[in-house]
Tab-separated table of C-alpha atoms and ligand atoms in Angstrom:
chain	number	residue	atom	x	y	z
A	262	MET	CA	-10.431	17.717	9.078
A	263	THR	CA	-13.471	18.540	11.132
A	264	ALA	CA	-16.137	20.969	10.014
A	265	ASP	CA	-15.889	23.173	13.084
A	266	GLN	CA	-12.133	23.753	13.401
A	267	PRO	CA	-10.360	23.032	10.123
A	268	GLY	CA	-7.575	25.497	10.866
A	269	ALA	CA	-6.572	23.788	14.094
A	270	GLU	CA	-5.972	20.378	12.535
A	271	PRO	CA	-2.397	19.165	12.132
A	272	CYS	CA	-1.275	19.006	8.505
A	273	PRO	CA	-1.892	15.564	6.976
A	274	CYS	CA	1.729	15.462	5.743
A	275	GLY	CA	2.858	14.753	9.296
A	276	ARG	CA	5.426	17.513	9.644
A	277	GLY	CA	3.830	18.505	12.959
A	278	LEU	CA	2.533	21.962	11.965
A	279	PRO	CA	-1.083	23.120	11.722
A	280	TYR	CA	-2.379	22.763	8.142
A	281	PRO	CA	-2.551	26.557	7.466
A	282	ASP	CA	1.128	26.914	8.451
A	283	CYS	CA	2.256	23.895	6.411
A	284	CYS	CA	0.902	22.617	3.085
A	285	GLY	CA	-2.135	24.896	3.474
A	286	ARG	CA	0.087	27.875	2.623
A	287	TRP	CA	0.804	26.516	-0.861
A	288	HIS	CA	-2.799	25.401	-1.448
A	289	ALA	CA	-4.115	28.828	-0.397
A	290	ARG	CA	-1.693	30.720	-2.662
A	291	HIS	CA	-2.724	28.608	-5.619
A	292	ALA	CA	-6.430	29.009	-4.861
A	293	ALA	CA	-5.999	32.790	-4.491
A	294	ASP	CA	-4.136	33.657	-7.687
A	295	GLY	CA	-2.695	30.508	-9.265
A	296	THR	CA	0.774	30.988	-7.772
A	297	LEU	CA	2.781	27.807	-7.135
A	298	ALA	CA	5.075	28.758	-4.273
A	299	ALA	CA	6.434	25.557	-2.691
A	300	PRO	CA	10.164	26.373	-2.400
A	301	THR	CA	11.578	22.841	-2.447
A	302	ALA	CA	10.746	19.517	-4.084
A	303	GLU	CA	10.008	18.063	-0.646
A	304	ASP	CA	7.593	20.905	0.180
A	305	LEU	CA	5.865	20.308	-3.134
A	306	MET	CA	5.723	16.554	-2.574
A	307	ARG	CA	4.233	17.050	0.903
A	308	SER	CA	1.665	19.519	-0.409
A	309	ARG	CA	0.667	17.040	-3.111
A	310	TYR	CA	0.330	14.207	-0.587
A	311	THR	CA	-1.846	16.507	1.538
A	312	ALA	CA	-3.920	17.439	-1.527
A	313	PHE	CA	-4.562	13.732	-2.172
A	314	ALA	CA	-5.476	13.262	1.500
A	315	LEU	CA	-7.918	16.213	1.473
A	316	LEU	CA	-9.340	15.176	-1.885
A	317	VAL	CA	-10.808	11.995	-0.393
A	318	ALA	CA	-11.817	13.485	2.988
A	319	THR	CA	-15.587	13.829	2.708
A	320	ASP	CA	-16.309	14.247	6.430
A	321	HIS	CA	-16.535	18.027	6.408
A	322	ASP	CA	-18.976	20.668	5.169
A	323	ASP	CA	-16.901	21.997	2.320
A	324	ALA	CA	-15.890	18.646	0.824
A	325	ALA	CA	-16.923	19.281	-2.792
A	326	ARG	CA	-15.237	22.681	-3.020
A	327	THR	CA	-12.101	21.396	-1.287
A	328	ALA	CA	-11.918	18.401	-3.620
A	329	ALA	CA	-12.165	20.647	-6.688
A	330	ALA	CA	-9.410	22.922	-5.354
A	331	MET	CA	-7.167	19.930	-4.594
A	332	VAL	CA	-7.672	18.457	-8.080
A	333	ALA	CA	-6.733	21.859	-9.544
A	334	TYR	CA	-3.632	22.009	-7.337
A	335	LEU	CA	-2.532	18.483	-8.247
A	336	ARG	CA	-2.918	19.132	-11.973
A	337	ALA	CA	-1.085	22.476	-11.758
A	338	THR	CA	1.851	20.841	-9.952
A	339	TRP	CA	2.122	17.983	-12.459
A	340	ALA	CA	4.573	18.285	-15.375
A	341	ALA	CA	2.665	18.933	-18.607
A	342	GLU	CA	3.847	15.722	-20.262
A	343	THR	CA	2.598	13.429	-17.473
A	344	ARG	CA	-0.398	15.451	-16.188
A	345	PRO	CA	-3.616	13.399	-15.878
A	346	ALA	CA	-7.059	14.726	-16.743
A	347	ALA	CA	-9.124	16.173	-13.904
A	348	ALA	CA	-11.605	13.321	-14.306
A	349	ASP	CA	-8.844	10.811	-13.593
A	350	LEU	CA	-8.161	12.473	-10.228
A	351	THR	CA	-11.775	12.883	-9.175
A	352	PRO	CA	-13.368	9.869	-7.466
A	353	GLY	CA	-16.405	8.684	-9.400
A	354	PRO	CA	-19.848	8.160	-7.836
A	355	GLY	CA	-19.696	5.354	-5.282
A	356	GLU	CA	-15.933	5.075	-5.703
A	357	THR	CA	-13.883	5.001	-2.494
A	358	PRO	CA	-10.269	5.836	-3.179
A	359	THR	CA	-7.437	4.789	-0.891
A	360	ALA	CA	-7.337	7.040	2.157
A	361	PHE	CA	-3.733	7.761	3.070
A	362	THR	CA	-3.197	8.511	6.735
A	363	ARG	CA	0.571	8.633	7.246
A	364	LEU	CA	3.547	9.901	5.308
A	365	ALA	CA	7.253	9.347	5.890
A	366	VAL	CA	9.815	11.098	3.684
A	367	THR	CA	12.870	8.841	3.752
A	368	ASP	CA	15.278	10.448	1.289
A	369	THR	CA	15.743	13.539	-0.865
A	370	THR	CA	18.306	14.561	-3.478
A	371	GLY	CA	18.611	18.081	-4.926
A	372	GLY	CA	15.240	19.774	-4.954
A	373	GLY	CA	16.407	22.985	-3.287
A	374	PRO	CA	15.760	26.608	-4.259
A	375	PHE	CA	18.860	26.610	-6.504
A	376	ASP	CA	18.369	23.211	-8.109
A	377	THR	CA	16.470	22.390	-11.283
A	378	VAL	CA	15.813	18.723	-10.504
A	379	GLY	CA	15.185	16.804	-7.332
A	380	THR	CA	13.977	13.470	-6.034
A	381	VAL	CA	11.950	12.573	-2.982
A	382	THR	CA	11.532	9.025	-1.683
A	383	PHE	CA	8.571	8.496	0.591
A	384	THR	CA	6.317	5.856	2.082
A	385	ALA	CA	2.600	6.516	2.481
A	386	LEU	CA	0.332	4.320	4.597
A	387	GLY	CA	-3.424	4.103	4.264
A	388	ARG	CA	-6.447	1.892	3.727
A	389	ASP	CA	-8.236	1.008	0.535
A	390	ALA	CA	-11.998	0.801	-0.007
A	391	SER	CA	-12.171	-2.670	1.582
A	392	GLY	CA	-10.317	-1.507	4.689
A	393	ALA	CA	-7.126	-3.362	3.792
A	394	ARG	CA	-3.843	-1.686	4.680
A	395	VAL	CA	-2.006	-0.057	1.811
A	396	ARG	CA	1.692	0.768	1.872
A	397	LEU	CA	3.066	2.767	-1.029
A	398	THR	CA	6.762	3.553	-1.431
A	399	GLU	CA	7.650	5.837	-4.321
A	400	HIS	CA	10.832	7.409	-5.625
A	401	SER	CA	9.466	10.605	-7.192
A	402	ARG	CA	11.172	12.912	-9.665
A	403	PHE	CA	10.634	16.681	-9.686
A	404	ARG	CA	11.669	19.481	-12.028
A	405	ARG	CA	11.841	23.228	-11.459
A	406	GLU	CA	10.847	25.454	-14.369
A	407	ASP	CA	10.644	29.254	-14.070
A	408	GLY	CA	11.024	28.905	-10.318
A	409	VAL	CA	8.136	26.450	-9.994
A	410	TRP	CA	8.593	22.874	-8.772
A	411	ARG	CA	6.483	20.235	-10.499
A	412	TYR	CA	6.118	16.482	-10.137
A	413	VAL	CA	7.351	14.620	-13.221
A	414	ASP	CA	6.939	10.910	-12.457
A	415	GLY	CA	7.974	8.226	-10.034
A	416	ASP	CA	8.948	4.604	-9.547
A	417	VAL	CA	6.765	2.670	-7.153
A	418	ALA	CA	8.607	0.065	-5.099
A	419	GLY	CA	7.293	-2.792	-3.029
B	509	LIG	ZN1	2.069	19.712	5.382
Protein backbone atom coordinates (compact mmCIF):
# COMPACT_ATOMS: atom_id res chain seq x y z
CA MET A 1 0.00 0.00 0.00
CA THR A 2 1.19 3.49 -0.76
CA ALA A 3 0.09 6.53 1.19
CA ASP A 4 -1.20 8.42 -1.83
CA GLN A 5 -3.36 5.82 -3.58
CA PRO A 6 -4.33 3.02 -1.21
CA GLY A 7 -7.56 2.30 -3.07
CA ALA A 8 -5.82 1.61 -6.36
CA GLU A 9 -3.54 -1.11 -5.01
CA PRO A 10 -4.26 -4.72 -5.96
CA CYS A 11 -5.49 -6.81 -3.04
CA PRO A 12 -2.61 -8.58 -1.25
CA CYS A 13 -4.50 -11.90 -1.50
CA GLY A 14 -3.59 -12.07 -5.18
CA ARG A 15 -7.06 -12.58 -6.61
CA GLY A 16 -6.40 -9.77 -9.09
CA LEU A 17 -8.98 -7.25 -7.82
CA PRO A 18 -8.35 -3.84 -6.26
CA TYR A 19 -8.27 -4.10 -2.44
CA PRO A 20 -11.59 -2.21 -1.91
CA ASP A 21 -13.37 -4.66 -4.25
CA CYS A 22 -11.79 -7.75 -2.67
CA CYS A 23 -10.84 -8.36 0.97
CA GLY A 24 -11.29 -4.63 1.68
CA ARG A 25 -15.07 -5.13 1.49
CA TRP A 26 -15.05 -7.48 4.48
CA HIS A 27 -12.56 -5.36 6.45
CA ALA A 28 -14.63 -2.22 5.85
CA ARG A 29 -17.90 -3.87 6.93
CA HIS A 30 -16.30 -5.05 10.14
CA ALA A 31 -14.75 -1.65 10.85
CA ALA A 32 -18.09 0.07 10.18
CA ASP A 33 -20.44 -1.95 12.38
CA GLY A 34 -18.78 -5.22 13.41
CA THR A 35 -20.46 -7.28 10.68
CA LEU A 36 -18.52 -10.33 9.46
CA ALA A 37 -19.74 -10.78 5.89
CA ALA A 38 -17.27 -13.03 4.05
CA PRO A 39 -19.63 -15.50 2.31
CA THR A 40 -17.28 -18.47 1.96
CA ALA A 41 -14.43 -20.03 3.93
CA GLU A 42 -12.05 -19.13 1.10
CA ASP A 43 -13.16 -15.48 1.15
CA LEU A 44 -12.62 -15.43 4.89
CA MET A 45 -9.22 -17.09 4.59
CA ARG A 46 -8.14 -14.57 1.93
CA SER A 47 -9.36 -11.65 4.03
CA ARG A 48 -7.41 -12.97 7.01
CA TYR A 49 -4.24 -13.39 4.93
CA THR A 50 -4.70 -9.81 3.71
CA ALA A 51 -5.25 -8.62 7.29
CA PHE A 52 -1.93 -10.22 8.29
CA ALA A 53 -0.25 -8.60 5.27
CA LEU A 54 -1.65 -5.13 6.11
CA LEU A 55 -0.88 -5.57 9.80
CA VAL A 56 2.87 -5.59 9.12
CA ALA A 57 2.85 -2.97 6.33
CA THR A 58 4.24 0.13 8.02
CA ASP A 59 5.08 2.08 4.85
CA HIS A 60 1.95 4.21 4.80
CA ASP A 61 0.54 7.14 6.77
CA ASP A 62 -2.22 5.29 8.54
CA ALA A 63 -0.17 2.29 9.67
CA ALA A 64 -1.08 2.32 13.38
CA ARG A 65 -4.82 2.67 12.80
CA THR A 66 -4.77 0.03 10.05
CA ALA A 67 -2.84 -2.38 12.25
CA ALA A 68 -5.36 -1.97 15.08
CA ALA A 69 -8.27 -2.58 12.70
CA MET A 70 -6.58 -5.68 11.26
CA VAL A 71 -5.90 -7.12 14.73
CA ALA A 72 -9.58 -6.56 15.58
CA TYR A 73 -10.64 -8.27 12.35
CA LEU A 74 -8.35 -11.26 12.91
CA ARG A 75 -9.59 -11.77 16.47
CA ALA A 76 -13.25 -11.43 15.43
CA THR A 77 -12.79 -14.06 12.70
CA TRP A 78 -11.06 -16.53 15.03
CA ALA A 79 -13.13 -19.23 16.76
CA ALA A 80 -13.55 -18.37 20.45
CA GLU A 81 -11.74 -21.49 21.66
CA THR A 82 -8.55 -20.82 19.66
CA ARG A 83 -8.59 -16.98 19.54
CA PRO A 84 -5.27 -15.38 20.58
CA ALA A 85 -5.01 -12.22 22.64
CA ALA A 86 -4.62 -8.94 20.76
CA ALA A 87 -1.13 -8.56 22.20
CA ASP A 88 -0.10 -11.85 20.59
CA LEU A 89 -1.06 -10.49 17.15
CA THR A 90 0.52 -7.07 17.55
CA PRO A 91 4.23 -6.83 16.72
CA GLY A 92 6.20 -5.62 19.71
CA PRO A 93 8.61 -2.66 19.62
CA GLY A 94 11.53 -3.44 17.32
CA GLU A 95 9.93 -6.72 16.27
CA THR A 96 9.78 -7.40 12.53
CA PRO A 97 7.23 -10.07 11.74
CA THR A 98 7.34 -12.16 8.58
CA ALA A 99 6.08 -10.13 5.64
CA PHE A 100 4.00 -12.35 3.38
CA THR A 101 3.96 -11.26 -0.23
CA ARG A 102 2.23 -14.05 -2.16
CA LEU A 103 -0.69 -16.36 -1.57
CA ALA A 104 -1.80 -19.43 -3.51
CA VAL A 105 -5.00 -21.25 -2.53
CA THR A 106 -4.48 -24.83 -3.67
CA ASP A 107 -7.54 -26.68 -2.39
CA THR A 108 -10.90 -26.12 -0.71
CA THR A 109 -13.57 -28.44 0.67
CA GLY A 110 -17.05 -27.31 1.74
CA GLY A 111 -16.94 -23.75 2.99
CA GLY A 112 -19.84 -22.51 0.87
CA PRO A 113 -22.86 -20.42 1.87
CA PHE A 114 -24.82 -23.58 2.75
CA ASP A 115 -22.06 -25.44 4.56
CA THR A 116 -21.22 -25.34 8.25
CA VAL A 117 -17.60 -26.47 7.93
CA GLY A 118 -14.93 -25.98 5.33
CA THR A 119 -11.22 -26.34 4.74
CA VAL A 120 -8.80 -24.25 2.74
CA THR A 121 -5.27 -25.35 1.85
CA PHE A 122 -2.92 -22.56 0.91
CA THR A 123 0.73 -21.66 0.51
CA ALA A 124 1.99 -18.23 1.54
CA LEU A 125 5.41 -16.91 0.56
CA GLY A 126 7.26 -14.13 2.32
CA ARG A 127 10.43 -13.02 4.06
CA ASP A 128 11.28 -13.04 7.73
CA ALA A 129 13.07 -10.31 9.69
CA SER A 130 16.49 -11.48 8.43
CA GLY A 131 15.36 -11.40 4.81
CA ALA A 132 15.25 -15.18 4.48
CA ARG A 133 12.50 -16.66 2.33
CA VAL A 134 9.59 -18.17 4.21
CA ARG A 135 7.18 -20.67 2.70
CA LEU A 136 4.16 -21.63 4.76
CA THR A 137 1.68 -24.30 3.68
CA GLU A 138 -1.36 -24.72 5.91
CA HIS A 139 -4.48 -26.84 5.82
CA SER A 140 -6.94 -24.58 7.66
CA ARG A 141 -10.28 -25.51 9.19
CA PHE A 142 -13.26 -23.14 9.26
CA ARG A 143 -16.67 -23.24 10.90
CA ARG A 144 -19.82 -21.26 10.15
CA GLU A 145 -21.94 -20.22 13.13
CA ASP A 146 -25.02 -18.00 12.77
CA GLY A 147 -24.03 -17.32 9.18
CA VAL A 148 -20.52 -16.19 10.09
CA TRP A 149 -17.39 -18.02 8.94
CA ARG A 150 -14.55 -18.24 11.45
CA TYR A 151 -11.09 -19.78 11.41
CA VAL A 152 -10.79 -22.68 13.86
CA ASP A 153 -7.25 -24.04 13.47
CA GLY A 154 -4.88 -25.50 10.95
CA ASP A 155 -2.12 -28.00 10.28
CA VAL A 156 1.10 -26.52 8.99
CA ALA A 157 2.95 -28.71 6.50
CA GLY A 158 6.48 -28.50 5.21
ZN1 LIG B 1 -8.37 -10.08 -1.48
